[in-house]
Amino acid sequence: MSNGIPRLGINIDHVATLRQARGEEYPSIVDAAQVSLLNGADQITIHLREDRRHIQDYDVEAVRLVTKRYGKPLNLEMGVNPEIVEIAIASSPEWICIVPEKREEKTTEGGLDLLDDDNFIRVEEAVKKLKSSIKDIKISLFLEAKIETLLRAKELPIDAVEIHTGEFAQVFANGDDYSKFIEQYKSAREFLNNHKIACHAGHGLTDESVVPLLESKIFEEYNIGHWIICHSLFNGLANTIKSLKATFEAHPLK
Ligand code: PXP
């Protein structure tokens, strides 16, 4: 956000979803990362799920090489499973976003439940291990914009919270009143900023639903995936990202 424009993280998981659907070597996740970075992505986001339904272990390494070549951050989304934590340590991304993970879900369905003490301890242990093992790592937690959850989050040595925007995006898509979400997100941002924690957004966003969020100038980073890859089928990945980036550039934070 150094130039006042919110950062655009491109989540390329679903390029791997297409590849895994047929067990082929295409479409190439490396090409997807490269085209994204050449056309305005500020970072690449990938989610290494426990069931490896899209991103594979070798993808993490391959995408890491691309982000390093372009000097842009890799944001690795992950649950706190010890095996995945070890892979994260080996690949040493710039950012890690810790998300809840259930094998049976279609996608991440909501933020981490930090009100559950066992869960909180698991997240705390993972955050501490990652912080002590990866030099300069920045960590975000994927959370709902609820004050009781944010109060627990601030007990942890984190750099950002990524607010789950999935429900907002659904309400927006249905044409319903989404103003309560904007109010919640504003309060969340104020709380987080008071504790020197950055405020990111992600999940379910499209070129249309992201606009009221950009207009409200709440978030300094957005991670968007599924809509981008779907829209790229008809419009191409480069054009889709260029046009989304132009929307971001029309909405500086100040
Ligand atoms: N942020 C987080 C934490 C996610 O889990 C996901 C989905 O992997 C995204 C952003 C991107 O969501 P979408 O693919 O719906 O744009």
PDB file of C-alpha atoms and ligand atoms in Angstrom:
ATOM      1  CA  MET A   1       0.000   0.000   0.000  1.00  0.00           C
ATOM      2  CA  SER A   2       3.043   2.255  -0.039  1.00  0.00           C
ATOM      3  CA  ASN A   3       1.679   4.177  -3.075  1.00  0.00           C
ATOM      4  CA  GLY A   4      -1.737   4.611  -1.412  1.00  0.00           C
ATOM      5  CA  ILE A   5      -3.404   1.972  -3.585  1.00  0.00           C
ATOM      6  CA  PRO A   6      -4.750  -1.109  -1.790  1.00  0.00           C
ATOM      7  CA  ARG A   7      -2.755  -4.228  -2.645  1.00  0.00           C
ATOM      8  CA  LEU A   8      -4.280  -6.841  -4.938  1.00  0.00           C
ATOM      9  CA  GLY A   9      -3.361 -10.429  -4.076  1.00  0.00           C
ATOM     10  CA  ILE A  10      -4.289 -12.931  -6.764  1.00  0.00           C
ATOM     11  CA  ASN A  11      -5.254 -16.356  -5.508  1.00  0.00           C
ATOM     12  CA  ILE A  12      -4.376 -18.878  -8.236  1.00  0.00           C
ATOM     13  CA  ASP A  13      -5.628 -22.049  -6.495  1.00  0.00           C
ATOM     14  CA  HIS A  14      -8.259 -22.695  -9.118  1.00  0.00           C
ATOM     15  CA  VAL A  15      -5.757 -22.903 -11.932  1.00  0.00           C
ATOM     16  CA  ALA A  16      -4.530 -25.958 -10.029  1.00  0.00           C
ATOM     17  CA  THR A  17      -8.149 -27.108  -9.561  1.00  0.00           C
ATOM     18  CA  LEU A  18      -8.507 -27.324 -13.356  1.00  0.00           C
ATOM     19  CA  ARG A  19      -5.218 -29.168 -13.686  1.00  0.00           C
ATOM     20  CA  GLN A  20      -6.061 -31.637 -10.904  1.00  0.00           C
ATOM     21  CA  ALA A  21      -9.475 -32.330 -12.449  1.00  0.00           C
ATOM     22  CA  ARG A  22      -7.725 -34.269 -15.218  1.00  0.00           C
ATOM     23  CA  GLY A  23      -4.351 -35.073 -13.691  1.00  0.00           C
ATOM     24  CA  GLU A  24      -2.609 -33.271 -16.561  1.00  0.00           C
ATOM     25  CA  GLU A  25       0.335 -30.902 -16.340  1.00  0.00           C
ATOM     26  CA  TYR A  26      -1.694 -27.960 -17.644  1.00  0.00           C
ATOM     27  CA  PRO A  27      -2.822 -25.283 -17.027  1.00  0.00           C
ATOM     28  CA  SER A  28       0.495 -24.186 -15.555  1.00  0.00           C
ATOM     29  CA  ILE A  29       0.420 -22.636 -12.116  1.00  0.00           C
ATOM     30  CA  VAL A  30       3.807 -21.067 -12.824  1.00  0.00           C
ATOM     31  CA  ASP A  31       2.429 -19.315 -15.915  1.00  0.00           C
ATOM     32  CA  ALA A  32      -0.586 -18.180 -13.886  1.00  0.00           C
ATOM     33  CA  ALA A  33       1.680 -16.638 -11.248  1.00  0.00           C
ATOM     34  CA  GLN A  34       3.837 -14.989 -13.881  1.00  0.00           C
ATOM     35  CA  VAL A  35       0.939 -13.552 -15.917  1.00  0.00           C
ATOM     36  CA  SER A  36      -0.629 -12.273 -12.684  1.00  0.00           C
ATOM     37  CA  LEU A  37       2.552 -10.517 -11.601  1.00  0.00           C
ATOM     38  CA  LEU A  38       3.165  -9.049 -15.045  1.00  0.00           C
ATOM     39  CA  ASN A  39      -0.322  -7.555 -15.143  1.00  0.00           C
ATOM     40  CA  GLY A  40      -0.681  -5.899 -11.784  1.00  0.00           C
ATOM     41  CA  ALA A  41      -0.815  -8.483  -9.004  1.00  0.00           C
ATOM     42  CA  ASP A  42       0.873  -7.182  -5.865  1.00  0.00           C
ATOM     43  CA  GLN A  43       1.244 -10.676  -4.483  1.00  0.00           C
ATOM     44  CA  ILE A  44       0.398 -14.270  -5.247  1.00  0.00           C
ATOM     45  CA  THR A  45      -1.782 -16.190  -2.830  1.00  0.00           C
ATOM     46  CA  ILE A  46      -2.043 -19.974  -2.713  1.00  0.00           C
ATOM     47  CA  HIS A  47      -3.729 -22.292  -0.232  1.00  0.00           C
ATOM     48  CA  LEU A  48      -2.021 -25.594   0.471  1.00  0.00           C
ATOM     49  CA  ARG A  49      -4.943 -27.612   1.754  1.00  0.00           C
ATOM     50  CA  GLU A  50      -4.529 -30.772   3.776  1.00  0.00           C
ATOM     51  CA  ASP A  51      -6.370 -32.801   1.128  1.00  0.00           C
ATOM     52  CA  ARG A  52      -4.218 -31.275  -1.670  1.00  0.00           C
ATOM     53  CA  ARG A  53      -7.335 -30.762  -3.793  1.00  0.00           C
ATOM     54  CA  HIS A  54      -5.673 -28.018  -5.838  1.00  0.00           C
ATOM     55  CA  ILE A  55      -2.236 -26.712  -4.832  1.00  0.00           C
ATOM     56  CA  GLN A  56       0.341 -29.503  -4.451  1.00  0.00           C
ATOM     57  CA  ASP A  57       3.545 -29.401  -2.422  1.00  0.00           C
ATOM     58  CA  TYR A  58       5.627 -28.936  -5.598  1.00  0.00           C
ATOM     59  CA  ASP A  59       3.457 -25.935  -6.585  1.00  0.00           C
ATOM     60  CA  VAL A  60       4.513 -24.102  -3.435  1.00  0.00           C
ATOM     61  CA  GLU A  61       8.155 -24.393  -4.467  1.00  0.00           C
ATOM     62  CA  ALA A  62       7.456 -23.498  -8.091  1.00  0.00           C
ATOM     63  CA  VAL A  63       5.351 -20.420  -7.273  1.00  0.00           C
ATOM     64  CA  ARG A  64       7.909 -19.363  -4.678  1.00  0.00           C
ATOM     65  CA  LEU A  65      10.561 -19.181  -7.387  1.00  0.00           C
ATOM     66  CA  VAL A  66       8.307 -16.965  -9.522  1.00  0.00           C
ATOM     67  CA  THR A  67       7.441 -14.542  -6.712  1.00  0.00           C
ATOM     68  CA  LYS A  68      11.121 -14.292  -5.814  1.00  0.00           C
ATOM     69  CA  ARG A  69      12.023 -13.600  -9.444  1.00  0.00           C
ATOM     70  CA  TYR A  70       9.486 -10.746  -9.576  1.00  0.00           C
ATOM     71  CA  GLY A  71      10.339  -9.469  -6.096  1.00  0.00           C
ATOM     72  CA  LYS A  72       6.725  -9.773  -4.907  1.00  0.00           C
ATOM     73  CA  PRO A  73       5.372 -11.466  -1.802  1.00  0.00           C
ATOM     74  CA  LEU A  74       4.033 -15.002  -1.662  1.00  0.00           C
ATOM     75  CA  ASN A  75       1.061 -15.281   0.689  1.00  0.00           C
ATOM     76  CA  LEU A  76       0.583 -18.882   1.771  1.00  0.00           C
ATOM     77  CA  GLU A  77      -2.838 -19.703   3.198  1.00  0.00           C
ATOM     78  CA  MET A  78      -2.842 -22.700   5.488  1.00  0.00           C
ATOM     79  CA  GLY A  79      -4.419 -24.487   8.413  1.00  0.00           C
ATOM     80  CA  VAL A  80      -2.349 -25.284  11.488  1.00  0.00           C
ATOM     81  CA  ASN A  81      -1.712 -28.951  10.722  1.00  0.00           C
ATOM     82  CA  PRO A  82       1.942 -29.648  11.778  1.00  0.00           C
ATOM     83  CA  GLU A  83       2.817 -31.173   8.391  1.00  0.00           C
ATOM     84  CA  ILE A  84       1.700 -28.016   6.583  1.00  0.00           C
ATOM     85  CA  VAL A  85       3.500 -25.838   9.121  1.00  0.00           C
ATOM     86  CA  GLU A  86       6.754 -27.666   8.248  1.00  0.00           C
ATOM     87  CA  ILE A  87       6.180 -27.120   4.517  1.00  0.00           C
ATOM     88  CA  ALA A  88       5.553 -23.434   5.168  1.00  0.00           C
ATOM     89  CA  ILE A  89       8.798 -23.178   7.115  1.00  0.00           C
ATOM     90  CA  ALA A  90      10.715 -24.854   4.275  1.00  0.00           C
ATOM     91  CA  SER A  91       9.285 -22.489   1.649  1.00  0.00           C
ATOM     92  CA  SER A  92       9.614 -19.357   3.811  1.00  0.00           C
ATOM     93  CA  PRO A  93       6.995 -17.107   2.189  1.00  0.00           C
ATOM     94  CA  GLU A  94       6.749 -13.405   3.050  1.00  0.00           C
ATOM     95  CA  TRP A  95       3.197 -13.805   4.370  1.00  0.00           C
ATOM     96  CA  ILE A  96       1.210 -16.643   5.888  1.00  0.00           C
ATOM     97  CA  CYS A  97      -2.539 -16.402   6.337  1.00  0.00           C
ATOM     98  CA  ILE A  98      -3.848 -18.925   8.844  1.00  0.00           C
ATOM     99  CA  VAL A  99      -7.300 -20.217   7.967  1.00  0.00           C
ATOM    100  CA  PRO A 100      -9.629 -22.840   9.454  1.00  0.00           C
ATOM    101  CA  GLU A 101      -9.805 -25.996   7.438  1.00  0.00           C
ATOM    102  CA  LYS A 102     -12.375 -28.778   7.188  1.00  0.00           C
ATOM    103  CA  ARG A 103     -11.899 -31.475   4.590  1.00  0.00           C
ATOM    104  CA  GLU A 104     -15.586 -31.649   3.726  1.00  0.00           C
ATOM    105  CA  GLU A 105     -16.008 -27.931   2.985  1.00  0.00           C
ATOM    106  CA  LYS A 106     -16.116 -26.640  -0.619  1.00  0.00           C
ATOM    107  CA  THR A 107     -13.955 -23.680   0.335  1.00  0.00           C
ATOM    108  CA  THR A 108     -12.963 -21.928   3.540  1.00  0.00           C
ATOM    109  CA  GLU A 109     -16.376 -21.260   5.031  1.00  0.00           C
ATOM    110  CA  GLY A 110     -15.629 -18.672   7.687  1.00  0.00           C
ATOM    111  CA  GLY A 111     -12.985 -17.191   9.928  1.00  0.00           C
ATOM    112  CA  LEU A 112     -10.997 -18.984  12.625  1.00  0.00           C
ATOM    113  CA  ASP A 113     -12.868 -19.698  15.847  1.00  0.00           C
ATOM    114  CA  LEU A 114     -10.562 -18.052  18.386  1.00  0.00           C
ATOM    115  CA  LEU A 115     -13.234 -18.188  21.088  1.00  0.00           C
ATOM    116  CA  ASP A 116     -12.698 -21.925  21.410  1.00  0.00           C
ATOM    117  CA  ASP A 117      -9.745 -22.267  23.813  1.00  0.00           C
ATOM    118  CA  ASP A 118      -8.287 -25.429  22.238  1.00  0.00           C
ATOM    119  CA  ASN A 119      -8.434 -23.826  18.834  1.00  0.00           C
ATOM    120  CA  PHE A 120      -6.895 -20.626  20.148  1.00  0.00           C
ATOM    121  CA  ILE A 121      -3.976 -22.595  21.610  1.00  0.00           C
ATOM    122  CA  ARG A 122      -3.421 -24.473  18.334  1.00  0.00           C
ATOM    123  CA  VAL A 123      -3.347 -21.180  16.417  1.00  0.00           C
ATOM    124  CA  GLU A 124      -1.089 -19.576  19.035  1.00  0.00           C
ATOM    125  CA  GLU A 125       1.396 -22.467  18.851  1.00  0.00           C
ATOM    126  CA  ALA A 126       1.484 -22.327  15.057  1.00  0.00           C
ATOM    127  CA  VAL A 127       1.945 -18.545  15.014  1.00  0.00           C
ATOM    128  CA  LYS A 128       4.805 -18.753  17.514  1.00  0.00           C
ATOM    129  CA  LYS A 129       6.492 -21.607  15.660  1.00  0.00           C
ATOM    130  CA  LEU A 130       6.230 -19.815  12.307  1.00  0.00           C
ATOM    131  CA  LYS A 131       7.468 -16.532  13.793  1.00  0.00           C
ATOM    132  CA  SER A 132      10.483 -18.197  15.386  1.00  0.00           C
ATOM    133  CA  SER A 133      11.323 -20.319  12.318  1.00  0.00           C
ATOM    134  CA  ILE A 134      10.904 -17.928   9.363  1.00  0.00           C
ATOM    135  CA  LYS A 135      12.922 -14.738   9.339  1.00  0.00           C
ATOM    136  CA  ASP A 136      10.744 -11.605   8.919  1.00  0.00           C
ATOM    137  CA  ILE A 137       7.582 -13.660   8.333  1.00  0.00           C
ATOM    138  CA  LYS A 138       4.356 -11.694   8.500  1.00  0.00           C
ATOM    139  CA  ILE A 139       1.269 -13.500   9.691  1.00  0.00           C
ATOM    140  CA  SER A 140      -2.389 -12.764   9.187  1.00  0.00           C
ATOM    141  CA  LEU A 141      -5.384 -14.573  10.643  1.00  0.00           C
ATOM    142  CA  PHE A 142      -8.548 -15.104   8.635  1.00  0.00           C
ATOM    143  CA  LEU A 143     -11.336 -13.890  10.925  1.00  0.00           C
ATOM    144  CA  GLU A 144     -14.887 -12.653  11.073  1.00  0.00           C
ATOM    145  CA  ALA A 145     -15.200  -8.935  11.823  1.00  0.00           C
ATOM    146  CA  LYS A 146     -16.508  -9.597  15.341  1.00  0.00           C
ATOM    147  CA  ILE A 147     -15.093  -7.644  18.220  1.00  0.00           C
ATOM    148  CA  GLU A 148     -14.941 -10.621  20.620  1.00  0.00           C
ATOM    149  CA  THR A 149     -12.831 -12.528  18.077  1.00  0.00           C
ATOM    150  CA  LEU A 150     -10.599  -9.538  17.357  1.00  0.00           C
ATOM    151  CA  LEU A 151     -10.015  -9.067  21.101  1.00  0.00           C
ATOM    152  CA  ARG A 152      -8.512 -12.557  21.235  1.00  0.00           C
ATOM    153  CA  ALA A 153      -6.557 -12.044  18.025  1.00  0.00           C
ATOM    154  CA  LYS A 154      -4.733  -9.064  19.455  1.00  0.00           C
ATOM    155  CA  GLU A 155      -3.231 -11.329  22.152  1.00  0.00           C
ATOM    156  CA  LEU A 156      -1.212 -13.008  19.383  1.00  0.00           C
ATOM    157  CA  PRO A 157       1.946 -11.693  17.671  1.00  0.00           C
ATOM    158  CA  ILE A 158       0.241 -11.143  14.322  1.00  0.00           C
ATOM    159  CA  ASP A 159       0.750  -8.506  11.628  1.00  0.00           C
ATOM    160  CA  ALA A 160      -2.682  -8.482  10.007  1.00  0.00           C
ATOM    161  CA  VAL A 161      -6.203  -9.815  10.127  1.00  0.00           C
ATOM    162  CA  GLU A 162      -7.853 -10.828   6.875  1.00  0.00           C
ATOM    163  CA  ILE A 163     -11.555 -10.191   7.319  1.00  0.00           C
ATOM    164  CA  HIS A 164     -13.816 -12.874   5.838  1.00  0.00           C
ATOM    165  CA  THR A 165     -15.944 -11.082   3.240  1.00  0.00           C
ATOM    166  CA  GLY A 166     -17.837 -14.166   2.005  1.00  0.00           C
ATOM    167  CA  GLU A 167     -21.159 -13.328   3.632  1.00  0.00           C
ATOM    168  CA  PHE A 168     -20.998  -9.699   2.481  1.00  0.00           C
ATOM    169  CA  ALA A 169     -20.277 -10.871  -1.088  1.00  0.00           C
ATOM    170  CA  GLN A 170     -23.318 -13.156  -1.003  1.00  0.00           C
ATOM    171  CA  VAL A 171     -25.608 -10.407   0.288  1.00  0.00           C
ATOM    172  CA  PHE A 172     -24.231  -8.051  -2.387  1.00  0.00           C
ATOM    173  CA  ALA A 173     -24.814 -10.664  -5.121  1.00  0.00           C
ATOM    174  CA  ASN A 174     -28.434 -11.056  -3.960  1.00  0.00           C
ATOM    175  CA  GLY A 175     -28.950  -7.302  -4.287  1.00  0.00           C
ATOM    176  CA  ASP A 176     -29.704  -6.987  -0.554  1.00  0.00           C
ATOM    177  CA  ASP A 177     -28.678  -4.266   1.885  1.00  0.00           C
ATOM    178  CA  TYR A 178     -25.031  -4.805   2.814  1.00  0.00           C
ATOM    179  CA  SER A 179     -24.534  -1.614   4.863  1.00  0.00           C
ATOM    180  CA  LYS A 180     -24.226  -3.492   8.170  1.00  0.00           C
ATOM    181  CA  PHE A 181     -21.115  -5.247   6.849  1.00  0.00           C
ATOM    182  CA  ILE A 182     -19.468  -1.951   5.943  1.00  0.00           C
ATOM    183  CA  GLU A 183     -20.139  -0.676   9.464  1.00  0.00           C
ATOM    184  CA  GLN A 184     -18.742  -3.892  11.003  1.00  0.00           C
ATOM    185  CA  TYR A 185     -15.644  -3.711   8.807  1.00  0.00           C
ATOM    186  CA  LYS A 186     -15.061  -0.048   9.720  1.00  0.00           C
ATOM    187  CA  SER A 187     -15.200  -0.870  13.433  1.00  0.00           C
ATOM    188  CA  ALA A 188     -12.893  -3.852  12.895  1.00  0.00           C
ATOM    189  CA  ARG A 189     -10.387  -1.724  11.046  1.00  0.00           C
ATOM    190  CA  GLU A 190     -10.409   0.948  13.732  1.00  0.00           C
ATOM    191  CA  PHE A 191      -9.865  -1.645  16.456  1.00  0.00           C
ATOM    192  CA  LEU A 192      -7.075  -3.379  14.538  1.00  0.00           C
ATOM    193  CA  ASN A 193      -5.304  -0.176  13.590  1.00  0.00           C
ATOM    194  CA  ASN A 194      -5.379   0.938  17.231  1.00  0.00           C
ATOM    195  CA  HIS A 195      -3.433  -2.235  17.959  1.00  0.00           C
ATOM    196  CA  LYS A 196      -1.079  -1.763  15.012  1.00  0.00           C
ATOM    197  CA  ILE A 197      -2.554  -4.709  13.132  1.00  0.00           C
ATOM    198  CA  ALA A 198      -3.216  -4.306   9.408  1.00  0.00           C
ATOM    199  CA  CYS A 199      -6.655  -4.985   7.964  1.00  0.00           C
ATOM    200  CA  HIS A 200      -6.984  -7.182   4.848  1.00  0.00           C
ATOM    201  CA  ALA A 201     -10.031  -8.651   3.109  1.00  0.00           C
ATOM    202  CA  GLY A 202     -10.812 -11.783   1.179  1.00  0.00           C
ATOM    203  CA  HIS A 203     -13.292 -14.399   0.061  1.00  0.00           C
ATOM    204  CA  GLY A 204     -16.052 -14.431  -2.490  1.00  0.00           C
ATOM    205  CA  LEU A 205     -15.249 -11.021  -3.976  1.00  0.00           C
ATOM    206  CA  THR A 206     -15.851 -10.060  -7.592  1.00  0.00           C
ATOM    207  CA  ASP A 207     -15.069  -7.001  -9.711  1.00  0.00           C
ATOM    208  CA  GLU A 208     -18.467  -5.619  -8.607  1.00  0.00           C
ATOM    209  CA  SER A 209     -18.638  -6.546  -4.935  1.00  0.00           C
ATOM    210  CA  VAL A 210     -15.133  -5.245  -4.292  1.00  0.00           C
ATOM    211  CA  VAL A 211     -16.151  -1.718  -5.355  1.00  0.00           C
ATOM    212  CA  PRO A 212     -18.139  -0.680  -2.242  1.00  0.00           C
ATOM    213  CA  LEU A 213     -15.275  -2.003  -0.121  1.00  0.00           C
ATOM    214  CA  LEU A 214     -12.736  -0.004  -2.113  1.00  0.00           C
ATOM    215  CA  GLU A 215     -14.989   3.049  -1.839  1.00  0.00           C
ATOM    216  CA  SER A 216     -15.160   2.697   1.925  1.00  0.00           C
ATOM    217  CA  LYS A 217     -11.329   2.689   2.070  1.00  0.00           C
ATOM    218  CA  ILE A 218     -11.233   0.126   4.854  1.00  0.00           C
ATOM    219  CA  PHE A 219      -8.821  -2.528   3.642  1.00  0.00           C
ATOM    220  CA  GLU A 220      -5.221  -2.196   2.582  1.00  0.00           C
ATOM    221  CA  GLU A 221      -5.113  -5.593   0.880  1.00  0.00           C
ATOM    222  CA  TYR A 222      -7.577  -7.853  -0.919  1.00  0.00           C
ATOM    223  CA  ASN A 223      -7.084 -11.501  -1.871  1.00  0.00           C
ATOM    224  CA  ILE A 224      -9.305 -12.555  -4.735  1.00  0.00           C
ATOM    225  CA  GLY A 225      -9.290 -15.888  -6.565  1.00  0.00           C
ATOM    226  CA  HIS A 226     -12.329 -17.783  -7.742  1.00  0.00           C
ATOM    227  CA  TRP A 227     -13.994 -14.914  -9.615  1.00  0.00           C
ATOM    228  CA  ILE A 228     -10.729 -13.985 -11.338  1.00  0.00           C
ATOM    229  CA  ILE A 229     -10.060 -17.478 -12.637  1.00  0.00           C
ATOM    230  CA  CYS A 230     -13.703 -17.920 -13.744  1.00  0.00           C
ATOM    231  CA  HIS A 231     -13.796 -14.557 -15.522  1.00  0.00           C
ATOM    232  CA  SER A 232     -10.470 -15.349 -17.176  1.00  0.00           C
ATOM    233  CA  LEU A 233     -12.098 -18.218 -19.078  1.00  0.00           C
ATOM    234  CA  PHE A 234     -13.825 -15.621 -21.242  1.00  0.00           C
ATOM    235  CA  ASN A 235     -11.623 -12.590 -20.838  1.00  0.00           C
ATOM    236  CA  GLY A 236      -8.139 -13.950 -20.269  1.00  0.00           C
ATOM    237  CA  LEU A 237      -6.144 -13.756 -17.065  1.00  0.00           C
ATOM    238  CA  ALA A 238      -4.027 -10.765 -18.130  1.00  0.00           C
ATOM    239  CA  ASN A 239      -7.064  -8.655 -19.130  1.00  0.00           C
ATOM    240  CA  THR A 240      -9.023  -9.639 -16.036  1.00  0.00           C
ATOM    241  CA  ILE A 241      -6.223  -8.613 -13.705  1.00  0.00           C
ATOM    242  CA  LYS A 242      -5.432  -5.414 -15.628  1.00  0.00           C
ATOM    243  CA  SER A 243      -9.017  -4.298 -15.432  1.00  0.00           C
ATOM    244  CA  LEU A 244      -9.350  -5.163 -11.726  1.00  0.00           C
ATOM    245  CA  LYS A 245      -6.099  -3.360 -11.040  1.00  0.00           C
ATOM    246  CA  ALA A 246      -7.464  -0.259 -12.803  1.00  0.00           C
ATOM    247  CA  THR A 247     -10.469  -0.378 -10.448  1.00  0.00           C
ATOM    248  CA  PHE A 248      -8.085  -0.521  -7.488  1.00  0.00           C
ATOM    249  CA  GLU A 249      -6.052   2.384  -8.851  1.00  0.00           C
ATOM    250  CA  ALA A 250      -9.212   4.467  -9.116  1.00  0.00           C
ATOM    251  CA  HIS A 251      -9.694   3.991  -5.344  1.00  0.00           C
ATOM    252  CA  PRO A 252      -6.635   5.167  -3.440  1.00  0.00           C
ATOM    253  CA  LEU A 253      -6.912   4.863   0.324  1.00  0.00           C
ATOM    254  CA  LYS A 254      -6.428   8.580   0.923  1.00  0.00           C
TER     255      LYS A 254
HETATM  256  N1  PXP B   1      -8.709 -15.324   1.432  1.00  0.00           N
HETATM  257  C1  PXP B   1      -8.783 -16.512   2.090  1.00  0.00           C
HETATM  258  C2  PXP B   1      -8.280 -16.565   3.489  1.00  0.00           C
HETATM  259  C3  PXP B   1      -9.280 -17.663   1.458  1.00  0.00           C
HETATM  260  O1  PXP B   1      -9.354 -18.823   2.134  1.00  0.00           O
HETATM  261  C4  PXP B   1      -9.682 -17.578   0.113  1.00  0.00           C
HETATM  262  C5  PXP B   1     -10.146 -18.804  -0.599  1.00  0.00           C
HETATM  263  O2  PXP B   1      -9.064 -19.678  -0.742  1.00  0.00           O
HETATM  264  C6  PXP B   1      -9.578 -16.337  -0.530  1.00  0.00           C
HETATM  265  C7  PXP B   1      -9.112 -15.220   0.159  1.00  0.00           C
HETATM  266  C8  PXP B   1      -9.998 -16.148  -1.949  1.00  0.00           C
HETATM  267  O3  PXP B   1     -11.366 -16.371  -2.021  1.00  0.00           O
HETATM  268  P1  PXP B   1     -12.084 -16.436  -3.442  1.00  0.00           P
HETATM  269  O4  PXP B   1     -11.418 -17.564  -4.181  1.00  0.00           O
HETATM  270  O5  PXP B   1     -13.503 -16.707  -3.088  1.00  0.00           O
HETATM  271  O6  PXP B   1     -11.853 -15.133  -4.109  1.00  0.00           O
END
